[in-house]
Every structure is written in C-alpha cells, then in structure tokens.
Amino acid sequence: MSEDIPFDRKFAVPAGQVEQVTPRVRRIVAPNPSPFTFTGTCTYIVGHGTVAIIDPGPDDPGHVAALLEAVRGETVSHIVVTHTHRDHSPASAAVQAATGARTVGEGPHRPARALHIGEINPLDASGDAAFVPDMAMADGDVLSGAGWTLTAVATPGHTANHLAFALREDDLLFSGDHVMAWATTIVAPPDGSMGDYVRSLEKLLQRSEPLYLPGHGGPVRDAPAFVRDYLDHRHAREAAIMRGLERDARTIPDLVRGIYIGLDPRLVGAASLTVLAHLEDMVGKGLVATDGLAAIDGTFSPVR
C-alpha cells in the first residue's frame, strides 16, 4: 500500500521564493497548489551565469515574473520541459519571449496509445498541445552549459513524452512527475501507460543518483530505495485489483471503493484512471479479460 512508502510531505516553501537547493540548482515554486500538484510546480534554474530552466510551470504571469527576476543579469540558454502537462510547460512561451532561449523536450504531447472513440482525460493537469520543442531530446542525449551537463533519461509512463534529466556535476536526477517524495504518481490513460511507467521505474533502479528533484514537493532522498518502494507499491496495487476482481468486483468504481479507503473525493477521478491504467496493463499481460475495449466504463474479470 502507498502508506508503506516513506513520504515526505513537510514542504512549506512559499511560492515565488528562490531557494538554493544544491551548488548548481535553484528552485522556485509556482502558485498553483492543488490535490494533483501538492504545493505547486517546482521550477528549477540550473547553473550560474548561463543557465537552463527546467519546467517553467503554468502560464501564470506572477510565476513568470518571479522566474525572470531570479535570472536577471544571467543568460538563459535553454528551457527544458520534462513533460507537456499544463502545470509544467505552458510558461515556456512567455519565458522564451523574454529571454530568447531554446525550448527542449522529448516532443509534442501525444497519447500513450490509440484513442478510443469519444475518449477524454478529465484530469485538471491535461495536455499542453501548444508546446513543440525547438530541440527534441531522446534517451541519452546530452545538453550542456557553463559548468553543467544534463543527460536525458526517457521515462514514459506518466506521459508518453516524459523525460527525466541527470545533472552530472551534482549527481542528481530531475525526475519530473515520474517519482515524487510527497505521493505516488498518477498514471492516467490516454496520456499515461502503466506498463511503460513500471518499465521506467525498473530502468531508474539501474541508476545510482542518490537525490531526485521532482516536479512537485521536496527532494527524494535515498532515491534508489524510494524507487524500489514505488515499484513495490505498483505490484501491490495490481495484486489488490486482482483480489477485487476475484471477489466479484467488475467495474472500476467497484474496485476504487474497495481499494482506496478514505480517499479524498477530489481524487476519485484520478484513482479511477490509475486503476484503468493497471487494468489496461493486466489485459495486455493476459491476466484480466474485458468486455470489449479496456475503458473507464468497461467491465472486467480475472482470466481463470
């Protein structure tokens, strides 16, 4: 269960305040708190003098102004986007207009799989279809500046185009929304894919960075152990879904009621989509059968 993960929710950094996190990294939190974004989106400034901005955040004039003030007198060479949700990438347009920096990301927003007729993603943090990077990066590609080196780590799952970025000089990973210290990550079809997400976690297990700086909340410390806890949680959630199906739950609302005890009502939709993501993966692995397409309003049963 997620309660077994050593979450750190003691993060009370005021929006707009610039904090030095590591020798090469500063952080500013955007004023967009919500059940999905915790205290707000974390925007990072990498380097000094000539800098990169990671995840400029939502299209909020106050946040953009605070960010530009923080880099006053410096050259912004790149605006780096971990993924194209509206709480991470839209401010890139205003920051680019003010600085002339090149935008960097995996690519435009896209679904993780083919869309079903009439399908939508009802989450608040929906896709930013306007973002198209000037510079597309793939797994292993390197971006460098004065005293800093960022290596792209493809981590699809939360979105199809999610990238993490390893900062070689500080031995840390900017993990976007893939791994966060305050909560588990929402994997919501059609943007997200649980199979991709778990494979990306397994990939991170092979890395050695002890510190992750996520898109929301404070640092993830002892990161390899935390990633293992994240993986264990996903395996436990799949097992809980299978037990629910074996007890004759057949729909996603049935499963959510049985698994997410005491859930904040505002998060029922997110929980339902995450269960759908698990079920899509389980159907693909031949563990579960569904009447037609695996969909939010479908019925499911264990393969016996």
XYZ file of C-alpha atoms in Angstrom, residues 53 55-60 64 67-68 79-81 86 88-104 128 130-134:
37
model
C 15.367 26.493 -16.683
C 9.841 23.012 -16.095
C 8.922 26.713 -16.311
C 5.468 25.849 -14.993
C 1.930 27.051 -15.657
C 1.006 30.118 -17.676
C 0.925 32.338 -14.588
C 6.919 34.061 -14.869
C 11.354 33.421 -12.524
C 12.659 36.181 -14.781
C 14.081 25.995 -21.308
C 13.837 22.279 -20.550
C 10.460 20.533 -20.212
C -0.365 22.289 -18.234
C 4.788 22.180 -16.350
C 5.245 23.545 -19.870
C 2.935 26.476 -20.773
C 5.101 29.209 -19.202
C 7.827 28.308 -21.680
C 6.271 30.628 -24.276
C 6.498 33.717 -22.066
C 9.961 32.835 -20.770
C 11.221 32.240 -24.297
C 9.774 35.544 -25.475
C 11.624 37.347 -22.672
C 14.943 35.502 -22.958
C 15.294 34.090 -26.472
C 16.189 30.679 -25.025
C 15.658 27.475 -26.985
C 12.973 25.102 -25.731
C 13.906 21.474 -25.100
C -0.338 21.232 -23.348
C 0.782 24.077 -27.892
C 4.286 23.075 -26.790
C 6.620 21.931 -29.561
C 10.293 21.921 -28.548
C 12.891 23.708 -30.632
